[in-house]
PDB file of C-alpha atoms in Angstrom:
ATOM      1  CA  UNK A  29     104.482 124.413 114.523  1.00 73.00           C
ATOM      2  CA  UNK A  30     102.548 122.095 117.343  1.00 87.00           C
ATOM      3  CA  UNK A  31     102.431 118.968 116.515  1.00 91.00           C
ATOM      4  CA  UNK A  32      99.617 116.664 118.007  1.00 93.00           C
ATOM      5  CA  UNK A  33      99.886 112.870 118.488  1.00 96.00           C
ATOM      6  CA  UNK A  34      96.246 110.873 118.605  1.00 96.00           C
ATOM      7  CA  UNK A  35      94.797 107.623 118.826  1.00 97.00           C
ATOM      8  CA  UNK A  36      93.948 106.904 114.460  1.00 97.00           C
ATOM      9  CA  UNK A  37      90.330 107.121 113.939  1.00 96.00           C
ATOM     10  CA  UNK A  38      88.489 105.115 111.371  1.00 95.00           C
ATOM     11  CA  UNK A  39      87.625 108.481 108.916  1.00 96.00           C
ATOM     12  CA  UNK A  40      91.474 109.073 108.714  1.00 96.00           C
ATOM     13  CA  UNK A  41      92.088 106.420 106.291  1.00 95.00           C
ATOM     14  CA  UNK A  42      92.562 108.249 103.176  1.00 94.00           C
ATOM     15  CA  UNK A  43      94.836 110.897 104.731  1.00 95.00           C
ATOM     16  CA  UNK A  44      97.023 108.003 106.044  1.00 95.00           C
ATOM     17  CA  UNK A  45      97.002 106.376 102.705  1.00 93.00           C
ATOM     18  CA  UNK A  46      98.605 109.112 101.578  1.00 94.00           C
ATOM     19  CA  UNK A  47     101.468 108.754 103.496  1.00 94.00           C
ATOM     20  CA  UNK A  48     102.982 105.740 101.500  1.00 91.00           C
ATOM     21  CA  UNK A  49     106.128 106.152 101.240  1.00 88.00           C
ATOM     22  CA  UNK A  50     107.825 105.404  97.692  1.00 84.00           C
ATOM     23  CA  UNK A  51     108.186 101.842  96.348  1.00 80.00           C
ATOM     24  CA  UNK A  52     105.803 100.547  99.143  1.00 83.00           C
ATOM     25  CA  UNK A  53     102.314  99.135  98.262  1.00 85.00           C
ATOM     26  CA  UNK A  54      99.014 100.135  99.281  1.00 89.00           C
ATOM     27  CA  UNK A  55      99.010 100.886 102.757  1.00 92.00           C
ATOM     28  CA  UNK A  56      95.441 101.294 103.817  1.00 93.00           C
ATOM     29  CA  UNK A  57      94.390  97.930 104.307  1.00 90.00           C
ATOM     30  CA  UNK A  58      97.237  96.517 106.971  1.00 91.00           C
ATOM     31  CA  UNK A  59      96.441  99.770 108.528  1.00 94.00           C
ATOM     32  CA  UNK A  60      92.418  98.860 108.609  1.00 92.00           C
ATOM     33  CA  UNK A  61      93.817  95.488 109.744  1.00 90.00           C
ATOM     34  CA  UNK A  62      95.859  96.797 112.619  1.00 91.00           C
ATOM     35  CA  UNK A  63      92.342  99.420 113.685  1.00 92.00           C
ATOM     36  CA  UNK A  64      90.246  96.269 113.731  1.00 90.00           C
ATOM     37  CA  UNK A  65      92.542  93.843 115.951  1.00 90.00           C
ATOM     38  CA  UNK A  66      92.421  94.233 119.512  1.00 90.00           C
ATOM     39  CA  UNK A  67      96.018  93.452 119.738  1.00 92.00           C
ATOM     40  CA  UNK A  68      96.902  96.844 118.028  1.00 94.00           C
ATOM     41  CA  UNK A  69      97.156 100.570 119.241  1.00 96.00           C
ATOM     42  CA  UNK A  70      97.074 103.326 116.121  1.00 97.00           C
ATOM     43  CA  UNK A  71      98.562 106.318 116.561  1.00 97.00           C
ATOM     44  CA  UNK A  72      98.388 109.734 114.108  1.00 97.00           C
ATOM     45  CA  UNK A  73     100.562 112.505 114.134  1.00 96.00           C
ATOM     46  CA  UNK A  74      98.936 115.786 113.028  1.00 95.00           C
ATOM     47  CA  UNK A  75      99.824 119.246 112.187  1.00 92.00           C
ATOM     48  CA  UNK A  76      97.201 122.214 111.634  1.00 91.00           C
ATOM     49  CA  UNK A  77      94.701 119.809 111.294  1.00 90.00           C
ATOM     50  CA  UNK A  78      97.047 117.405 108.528  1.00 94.00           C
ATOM     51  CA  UNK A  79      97.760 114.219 108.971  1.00 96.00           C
ATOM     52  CA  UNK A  80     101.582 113.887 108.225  1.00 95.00           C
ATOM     53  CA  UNK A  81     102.819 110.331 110.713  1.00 96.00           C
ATOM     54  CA  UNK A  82     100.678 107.314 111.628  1.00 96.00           C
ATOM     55  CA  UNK A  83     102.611 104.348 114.431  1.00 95.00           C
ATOM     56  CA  UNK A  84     101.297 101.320 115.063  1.00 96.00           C
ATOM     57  CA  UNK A  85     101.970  99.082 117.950  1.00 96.00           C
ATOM     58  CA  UNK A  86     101.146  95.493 118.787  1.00 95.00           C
ATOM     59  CA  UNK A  87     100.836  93.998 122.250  1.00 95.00           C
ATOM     60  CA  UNK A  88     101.274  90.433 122.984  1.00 93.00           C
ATOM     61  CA  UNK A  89     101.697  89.955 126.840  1.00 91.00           C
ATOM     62  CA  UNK A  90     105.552  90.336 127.262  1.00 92.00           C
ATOM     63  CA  UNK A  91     106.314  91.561 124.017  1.00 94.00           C
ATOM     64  CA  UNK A  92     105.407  94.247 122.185  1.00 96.00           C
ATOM     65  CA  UNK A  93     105.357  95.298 118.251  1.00 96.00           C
ATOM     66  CA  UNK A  94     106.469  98.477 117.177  1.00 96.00           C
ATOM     67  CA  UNK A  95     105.471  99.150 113.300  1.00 88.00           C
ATOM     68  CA  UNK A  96     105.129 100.623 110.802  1.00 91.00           C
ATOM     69  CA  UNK A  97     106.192 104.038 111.779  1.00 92.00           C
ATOM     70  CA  UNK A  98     105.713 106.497 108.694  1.00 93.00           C
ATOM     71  CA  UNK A  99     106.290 109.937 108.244  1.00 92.00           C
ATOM     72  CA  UNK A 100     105.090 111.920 105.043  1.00 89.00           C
ATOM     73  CA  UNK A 101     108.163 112.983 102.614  1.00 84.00           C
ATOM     74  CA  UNK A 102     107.712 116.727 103.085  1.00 82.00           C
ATOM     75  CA  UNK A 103     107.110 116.190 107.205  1.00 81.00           C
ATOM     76  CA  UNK A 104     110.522 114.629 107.918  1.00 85.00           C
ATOM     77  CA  UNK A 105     113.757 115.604 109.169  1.00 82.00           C
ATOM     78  CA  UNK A 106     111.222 117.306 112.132  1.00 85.00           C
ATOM     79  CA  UNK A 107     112.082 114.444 114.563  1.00 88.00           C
ATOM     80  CA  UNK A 108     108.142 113.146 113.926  1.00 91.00           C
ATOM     81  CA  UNK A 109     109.684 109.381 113.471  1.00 89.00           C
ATOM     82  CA  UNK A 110     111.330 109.991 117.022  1.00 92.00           C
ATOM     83  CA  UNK A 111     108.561 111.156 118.695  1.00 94.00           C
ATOM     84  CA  UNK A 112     106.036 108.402 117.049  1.00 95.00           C
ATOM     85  CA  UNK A 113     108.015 105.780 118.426  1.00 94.00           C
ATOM     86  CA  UNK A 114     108.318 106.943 121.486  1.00 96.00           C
ATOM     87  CA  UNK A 115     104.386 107.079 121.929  1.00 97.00           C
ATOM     88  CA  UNK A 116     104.373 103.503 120.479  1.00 96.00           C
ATOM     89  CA  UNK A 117     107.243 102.829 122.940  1.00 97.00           C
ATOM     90  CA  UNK A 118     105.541 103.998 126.174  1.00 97.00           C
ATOM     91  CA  UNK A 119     102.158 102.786 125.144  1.00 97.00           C
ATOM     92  CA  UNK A 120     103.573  99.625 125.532  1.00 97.00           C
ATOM     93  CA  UNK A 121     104.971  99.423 128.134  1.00 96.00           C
ATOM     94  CA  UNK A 122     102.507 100.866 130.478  1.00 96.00           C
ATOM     95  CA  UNK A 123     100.905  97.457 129.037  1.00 95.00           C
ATOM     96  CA  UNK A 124     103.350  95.609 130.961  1.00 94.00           C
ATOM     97  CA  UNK A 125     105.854  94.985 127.904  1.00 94.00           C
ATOM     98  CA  UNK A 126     109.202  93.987 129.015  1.00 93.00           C
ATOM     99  CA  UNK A 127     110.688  93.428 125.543  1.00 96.00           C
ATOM    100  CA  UNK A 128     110.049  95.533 122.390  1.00 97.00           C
ATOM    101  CA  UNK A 129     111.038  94.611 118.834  1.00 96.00           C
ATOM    102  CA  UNK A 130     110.856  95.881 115.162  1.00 95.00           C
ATOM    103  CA  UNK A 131     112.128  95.144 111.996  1.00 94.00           C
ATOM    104  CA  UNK A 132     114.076  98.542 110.803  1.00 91.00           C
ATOM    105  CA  UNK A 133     114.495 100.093 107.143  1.00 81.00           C
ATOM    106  CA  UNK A 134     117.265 101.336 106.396  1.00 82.00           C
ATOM    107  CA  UNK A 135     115.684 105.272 107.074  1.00 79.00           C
ATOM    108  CA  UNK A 136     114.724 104.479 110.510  1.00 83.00           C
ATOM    109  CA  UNK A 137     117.725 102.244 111.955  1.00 90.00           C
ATOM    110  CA  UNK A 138     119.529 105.004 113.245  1.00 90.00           C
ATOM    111  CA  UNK A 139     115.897 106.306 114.960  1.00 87.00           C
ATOM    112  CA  UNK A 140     115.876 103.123 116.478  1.00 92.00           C
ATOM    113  CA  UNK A 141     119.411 103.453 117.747  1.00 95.00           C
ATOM    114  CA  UNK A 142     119.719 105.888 119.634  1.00 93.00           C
ATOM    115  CA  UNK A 143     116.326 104.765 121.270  1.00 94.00           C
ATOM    116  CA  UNK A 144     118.730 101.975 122.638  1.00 96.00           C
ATOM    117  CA  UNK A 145     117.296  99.136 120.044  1.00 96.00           C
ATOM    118  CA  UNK A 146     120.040  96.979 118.941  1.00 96.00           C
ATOM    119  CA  UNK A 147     120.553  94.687 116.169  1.00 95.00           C
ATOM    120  CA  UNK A 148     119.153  90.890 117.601  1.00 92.00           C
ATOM    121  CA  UNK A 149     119.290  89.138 114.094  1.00 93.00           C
ATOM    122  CA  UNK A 150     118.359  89.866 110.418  1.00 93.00           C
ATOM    123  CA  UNK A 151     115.783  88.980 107.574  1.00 94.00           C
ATOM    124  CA  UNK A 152     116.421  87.479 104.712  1.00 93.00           C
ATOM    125  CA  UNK A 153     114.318  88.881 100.996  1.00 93.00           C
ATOM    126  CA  UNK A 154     114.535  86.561  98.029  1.00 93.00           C
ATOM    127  CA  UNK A 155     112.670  86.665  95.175  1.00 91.00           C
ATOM    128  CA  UNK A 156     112.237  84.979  91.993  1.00 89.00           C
ATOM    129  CA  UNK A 157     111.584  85.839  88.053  1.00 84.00           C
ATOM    130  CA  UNK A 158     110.245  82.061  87.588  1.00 77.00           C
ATOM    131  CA  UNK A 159     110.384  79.420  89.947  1.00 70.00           C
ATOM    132  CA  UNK A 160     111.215  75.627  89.263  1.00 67.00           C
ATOM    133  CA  UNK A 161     108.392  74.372  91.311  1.00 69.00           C
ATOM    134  CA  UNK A 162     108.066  70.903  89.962  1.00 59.00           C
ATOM    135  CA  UNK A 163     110.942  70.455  91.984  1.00 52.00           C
ATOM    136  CA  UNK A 164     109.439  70.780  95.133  1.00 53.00           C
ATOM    137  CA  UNK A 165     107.567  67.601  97.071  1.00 58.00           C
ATOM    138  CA  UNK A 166     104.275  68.541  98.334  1.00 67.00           C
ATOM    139  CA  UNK A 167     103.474  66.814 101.828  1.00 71.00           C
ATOM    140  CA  UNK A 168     100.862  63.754 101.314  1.00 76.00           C
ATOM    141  CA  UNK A 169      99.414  65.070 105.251  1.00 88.00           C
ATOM    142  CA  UNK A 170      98.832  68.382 103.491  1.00 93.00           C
ATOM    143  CA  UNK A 171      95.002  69.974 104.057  1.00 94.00           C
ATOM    144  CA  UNK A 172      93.202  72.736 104.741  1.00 95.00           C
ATOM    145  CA  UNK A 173      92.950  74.761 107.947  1.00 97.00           C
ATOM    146  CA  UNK A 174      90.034  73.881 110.136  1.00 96.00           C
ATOM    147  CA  UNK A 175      89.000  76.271 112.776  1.00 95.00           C
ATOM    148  CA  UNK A 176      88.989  73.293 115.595  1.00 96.00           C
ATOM    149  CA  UNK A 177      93.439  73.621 114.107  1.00 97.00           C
ATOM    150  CA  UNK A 178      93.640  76.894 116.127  1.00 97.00           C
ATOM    151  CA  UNK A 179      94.798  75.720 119.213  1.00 97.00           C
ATOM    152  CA  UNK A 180      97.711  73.605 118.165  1.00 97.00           C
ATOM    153  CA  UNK A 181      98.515  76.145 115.421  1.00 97.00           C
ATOM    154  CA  UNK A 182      98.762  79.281 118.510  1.00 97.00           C
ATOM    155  CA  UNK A 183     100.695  76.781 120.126  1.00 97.00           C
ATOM    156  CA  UNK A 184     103.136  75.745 117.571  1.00 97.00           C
ATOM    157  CA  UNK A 185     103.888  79.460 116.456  1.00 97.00           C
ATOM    158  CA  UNK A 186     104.252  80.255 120.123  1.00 95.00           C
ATOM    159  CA  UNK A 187     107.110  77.652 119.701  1.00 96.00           C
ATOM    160  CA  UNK A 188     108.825  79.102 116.740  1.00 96.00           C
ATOM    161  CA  UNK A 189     107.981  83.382 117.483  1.00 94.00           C
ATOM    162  CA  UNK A 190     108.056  83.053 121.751  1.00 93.00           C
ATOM    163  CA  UNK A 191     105.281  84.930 121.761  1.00 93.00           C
ATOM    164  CA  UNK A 192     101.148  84.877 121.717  1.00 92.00           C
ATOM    165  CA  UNK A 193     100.273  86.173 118.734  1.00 93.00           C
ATOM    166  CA  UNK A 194      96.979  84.143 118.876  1.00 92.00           C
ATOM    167  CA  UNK A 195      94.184  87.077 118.252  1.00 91.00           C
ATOM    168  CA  UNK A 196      96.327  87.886 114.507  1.00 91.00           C
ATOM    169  CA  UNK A 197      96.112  84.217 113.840  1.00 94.00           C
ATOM    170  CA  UNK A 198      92.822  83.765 114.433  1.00 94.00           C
ATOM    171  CA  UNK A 199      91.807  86.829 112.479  1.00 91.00           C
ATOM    172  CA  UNK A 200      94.297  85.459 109.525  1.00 91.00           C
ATOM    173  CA  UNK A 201      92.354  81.900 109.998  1.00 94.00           C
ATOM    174  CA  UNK A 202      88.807  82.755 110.131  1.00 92.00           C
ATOM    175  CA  UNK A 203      88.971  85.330 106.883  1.00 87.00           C
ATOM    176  CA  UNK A 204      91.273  83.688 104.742  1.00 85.00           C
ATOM    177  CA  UNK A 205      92.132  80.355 105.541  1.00 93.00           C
ATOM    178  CA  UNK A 206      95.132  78.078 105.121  1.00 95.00           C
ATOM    179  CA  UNK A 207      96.303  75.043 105.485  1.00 96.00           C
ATOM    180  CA  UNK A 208      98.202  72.909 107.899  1.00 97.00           C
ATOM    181  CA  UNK A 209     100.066  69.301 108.010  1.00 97.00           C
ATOM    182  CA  UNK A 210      99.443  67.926 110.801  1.00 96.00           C
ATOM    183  CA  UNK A 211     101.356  64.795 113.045  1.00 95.00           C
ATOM    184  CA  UNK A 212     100.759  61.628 112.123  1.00 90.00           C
ATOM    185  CA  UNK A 213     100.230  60.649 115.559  1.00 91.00           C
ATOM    186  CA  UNK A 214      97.958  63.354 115.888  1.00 86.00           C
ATOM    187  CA  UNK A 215      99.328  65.090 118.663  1.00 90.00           C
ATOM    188  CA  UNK A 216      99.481  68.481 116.738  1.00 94.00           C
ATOM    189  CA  UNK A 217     100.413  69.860 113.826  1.00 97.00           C
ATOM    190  CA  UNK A 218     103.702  69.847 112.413  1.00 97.00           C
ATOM    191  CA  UNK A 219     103.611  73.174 110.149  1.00 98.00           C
ATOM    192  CA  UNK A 220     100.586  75.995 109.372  1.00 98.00           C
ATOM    193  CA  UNK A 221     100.564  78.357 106.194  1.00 96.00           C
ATOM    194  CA  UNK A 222      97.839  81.179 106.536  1.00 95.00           C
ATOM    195  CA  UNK A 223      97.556  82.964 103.413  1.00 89.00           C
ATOM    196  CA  UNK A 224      95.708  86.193 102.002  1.00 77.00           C
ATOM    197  CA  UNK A 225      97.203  88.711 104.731  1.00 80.00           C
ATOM    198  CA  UNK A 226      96.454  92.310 104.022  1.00 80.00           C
ATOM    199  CA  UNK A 227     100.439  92.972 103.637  1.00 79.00           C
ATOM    200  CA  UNK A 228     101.068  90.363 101.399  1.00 75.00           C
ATOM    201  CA  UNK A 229     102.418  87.303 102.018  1.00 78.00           C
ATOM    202  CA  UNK A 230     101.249  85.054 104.815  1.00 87.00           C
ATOM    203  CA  UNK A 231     103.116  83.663 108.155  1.00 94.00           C
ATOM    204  CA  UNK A 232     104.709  79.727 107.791  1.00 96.00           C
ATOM    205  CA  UNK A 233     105.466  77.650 110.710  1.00 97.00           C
ATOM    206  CA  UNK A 234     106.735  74.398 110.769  1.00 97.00           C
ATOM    207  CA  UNK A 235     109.254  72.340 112.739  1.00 96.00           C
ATOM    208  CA  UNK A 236     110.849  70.621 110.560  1.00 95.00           C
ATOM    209  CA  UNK A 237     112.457  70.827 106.551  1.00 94.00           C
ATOM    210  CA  UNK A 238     110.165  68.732 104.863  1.00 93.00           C
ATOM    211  CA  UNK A 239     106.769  70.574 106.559  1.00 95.00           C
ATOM    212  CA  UNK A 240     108.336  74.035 105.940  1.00 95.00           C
ATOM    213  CA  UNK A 241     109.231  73.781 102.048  1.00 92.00           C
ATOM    214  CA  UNK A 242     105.983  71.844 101.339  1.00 92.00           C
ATOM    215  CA  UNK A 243     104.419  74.761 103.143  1.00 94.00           C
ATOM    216  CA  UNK A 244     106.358  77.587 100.878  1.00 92.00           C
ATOM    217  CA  UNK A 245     105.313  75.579  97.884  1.00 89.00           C
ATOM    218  CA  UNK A 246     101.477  75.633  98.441  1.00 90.00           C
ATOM    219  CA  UNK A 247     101.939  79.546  99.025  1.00 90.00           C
ATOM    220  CA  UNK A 248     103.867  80.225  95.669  1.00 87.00           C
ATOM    221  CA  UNK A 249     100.702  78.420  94.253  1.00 84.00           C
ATOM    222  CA  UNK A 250      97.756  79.992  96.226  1.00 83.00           C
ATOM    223  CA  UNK A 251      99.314  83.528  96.072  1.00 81.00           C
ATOM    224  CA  UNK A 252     100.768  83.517  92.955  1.00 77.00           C
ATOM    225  CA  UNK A 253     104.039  85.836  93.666  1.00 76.00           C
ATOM    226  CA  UNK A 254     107.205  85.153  93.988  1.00 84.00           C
ATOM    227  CA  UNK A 255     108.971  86.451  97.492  1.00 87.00           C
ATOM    228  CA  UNK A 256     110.030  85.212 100.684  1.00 88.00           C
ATOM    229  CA  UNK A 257     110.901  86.920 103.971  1.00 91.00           C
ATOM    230  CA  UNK A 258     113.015  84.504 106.102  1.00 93.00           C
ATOM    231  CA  UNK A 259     115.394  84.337 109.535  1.00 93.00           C
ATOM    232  CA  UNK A 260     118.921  84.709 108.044  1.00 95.00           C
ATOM    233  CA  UNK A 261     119.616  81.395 110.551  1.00 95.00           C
ATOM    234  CA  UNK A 262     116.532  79.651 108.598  1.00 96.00           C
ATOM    235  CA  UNK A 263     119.030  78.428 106.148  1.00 96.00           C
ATOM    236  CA  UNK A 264     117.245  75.367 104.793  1.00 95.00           C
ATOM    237  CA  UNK A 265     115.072  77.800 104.113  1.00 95.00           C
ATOM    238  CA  UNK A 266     117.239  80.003 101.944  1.00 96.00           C
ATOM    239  CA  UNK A 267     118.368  76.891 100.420  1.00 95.00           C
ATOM    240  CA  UNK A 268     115.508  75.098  99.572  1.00 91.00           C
ATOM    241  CA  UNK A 269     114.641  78.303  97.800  1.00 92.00           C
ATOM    242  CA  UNK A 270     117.564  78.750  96.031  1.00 93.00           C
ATOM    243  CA  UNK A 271     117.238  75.333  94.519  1.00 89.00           C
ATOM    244  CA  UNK A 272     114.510  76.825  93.228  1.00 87.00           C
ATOM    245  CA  UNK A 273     115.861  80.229  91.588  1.00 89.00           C
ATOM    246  CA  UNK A 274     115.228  82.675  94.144  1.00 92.00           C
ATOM    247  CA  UNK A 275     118.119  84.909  94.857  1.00 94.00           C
ATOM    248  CA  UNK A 276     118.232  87.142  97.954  1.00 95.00           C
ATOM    249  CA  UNK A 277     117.539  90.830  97.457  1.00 92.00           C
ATOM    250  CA  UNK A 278     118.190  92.445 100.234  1.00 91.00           C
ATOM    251  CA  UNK A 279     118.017  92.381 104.388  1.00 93.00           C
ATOM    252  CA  UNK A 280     116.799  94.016 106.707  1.00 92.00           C
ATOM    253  CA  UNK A 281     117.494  94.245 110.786  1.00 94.00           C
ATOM    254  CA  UNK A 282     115.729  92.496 113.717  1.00 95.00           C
ATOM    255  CA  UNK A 283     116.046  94.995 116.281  1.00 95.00           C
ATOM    256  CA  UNK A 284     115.406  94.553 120.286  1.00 96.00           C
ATOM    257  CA  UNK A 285     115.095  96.724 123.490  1.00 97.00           C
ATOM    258  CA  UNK A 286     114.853  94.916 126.847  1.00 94.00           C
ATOM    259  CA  UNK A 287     114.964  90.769 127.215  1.00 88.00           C
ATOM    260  CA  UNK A 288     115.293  88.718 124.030  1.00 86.00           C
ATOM    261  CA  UNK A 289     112.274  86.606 123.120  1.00 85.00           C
ATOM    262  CA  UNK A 290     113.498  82.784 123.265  1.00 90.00           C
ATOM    263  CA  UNK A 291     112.329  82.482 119.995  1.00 94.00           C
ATOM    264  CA  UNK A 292     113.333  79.428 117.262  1.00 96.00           C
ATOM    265  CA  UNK A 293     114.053  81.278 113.793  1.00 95.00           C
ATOM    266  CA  UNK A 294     114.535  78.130 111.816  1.00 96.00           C
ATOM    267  CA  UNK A 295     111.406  77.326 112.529  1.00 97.00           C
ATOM    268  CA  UNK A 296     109.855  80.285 110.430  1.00 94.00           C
ATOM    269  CA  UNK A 297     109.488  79.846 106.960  1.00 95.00           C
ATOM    270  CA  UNK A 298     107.924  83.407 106.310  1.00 93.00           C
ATOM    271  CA  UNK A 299     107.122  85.987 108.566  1.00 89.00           C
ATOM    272  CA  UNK A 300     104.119  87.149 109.924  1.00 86.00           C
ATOM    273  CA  UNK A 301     104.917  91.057 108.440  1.00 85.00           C
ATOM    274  CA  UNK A 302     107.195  93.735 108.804  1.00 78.00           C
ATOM    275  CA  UNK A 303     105.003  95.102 111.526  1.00 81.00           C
ATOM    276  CA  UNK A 304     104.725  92.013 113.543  1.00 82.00           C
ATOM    277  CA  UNK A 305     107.406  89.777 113.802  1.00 79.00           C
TER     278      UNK A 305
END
């Protein structure tokens, strides 16, 4: 049976959508995110006229995003996750990519593998049934995100990620807000927190302990859940949360083809998203 691999169009949402794979949450509205950002290619694969795979990938410059990559349950085992990545794979780097990276479940690893990905580093999942946050101490420099912030903020997170992830970060900014503690010298900002991302929880930045944990705080409160995705080498991270009753879940694999980023992973407090770093 041909299949055919297109760019996504707009009136395929509820097709994709239908594609969620089990356990995961509502999948429409990253993938609305990722058809509005200029940053992101969408890619469908169909068969007869069905929708049964949808790739997305993300271009920043030298690096590229490749994510989510999902094939419907009665569609796989065809080689479809294969073949989507590869189209995400050579879409970006006819962009001028020289590095690619993902973060693989456990179903696509082996994909990824024999792609020539390897394992660069892992992420940490903890999650709590009740947290103890009258333990934590809020930042007094704590306030909200200001438009005139997004400068420092880009280049603060260029700092932590090694990458220019500015047009996500401005999108994140200007529809949901944030907030941000700033230097006291005023020379930039010493930790961001954007919340209300489509895929849950929002990206933290800071460069030091004290920023970082204030940070996490503010989003337990604002977003009112109870999860973290963190560098396994952020471990005042893991700590701080542990202190207050998260446990880690699970992990999952940081995976890289071609130069590593020069990236600083204790400087990320949560990630951006699965799909982007």
């Amino acid at each position: 049976m041909e299949t055919k691999i297109r760019l996504m169009k707009p009136d395929d949402l509820d097709a994709v959508g239908e594609l969620r794979p089990e356990g995961w949450g509502d999948i429409v509205p990253p993938i609305m995110f990722y058809l509005n950002d200029p940053s992101c290619t969408t890619f469908v694969a169909e068969q007869q006229g069905r929708i049964i795979g949808v790739s997305n990938g993300t271009y920043w410059g030298q690096t590229g995003w490749v994510g989510p990559i999902i094939v419907g349950t009665s569609s796989r085992g065809q080689g479809l996750g294969s073949l989507l990545t590869k189209t995400i794979m050579k879409d970006l780097e006819l962009k001028g990519c020289r590095t690619l990276l993902l973060i693989a479940t456990e179903f696509g690893k082996p994909v990824y593998e024999k792609l020539g990905f390897t394992v660069d580093s892992r992420y940490c999942f903890l999650k709590a049934e009740q947290a103890v946050l009258e333990q934590a101490n809020l930042s007094s420099q704590l306030r909200a995100v200001h438009s005139t912030d997004l400068p420092m903020l880009v280049e603060l997170d260029r700092r932590a990620s090694g990458e220019n992830r500015m047009t996500v970060l401005e999108k994140l900014l200007h529809n949901n807000g944030g907030w941000v503690i700033p230097r006291e010298d005023g020379s930039g900002l010493r930790g961001y927190y954007l919340h209300g991302a489509p895929w849950g929880s929002g990206p933290i930045v800071a460069e030091d302990e004290e920023a970082g944990c204030s940070l996490l705080h503010q989003a337990f409160v604002v977003e009112k859940h109870l999860s973290a995705g963190v560098s396994e080498h952020n471990h005042k991270a893991i700590e701080y949360l542990q202190t207050l009753g998260f446990t880690i879940g699970k992990y999952a694999d940081r995976m890289v083809l071609g130069d590593h980023p020069a990236w600083q992973p204790d400087m990320i407090y949560s990630r951006i998203s699965g799909s982007l770093g």
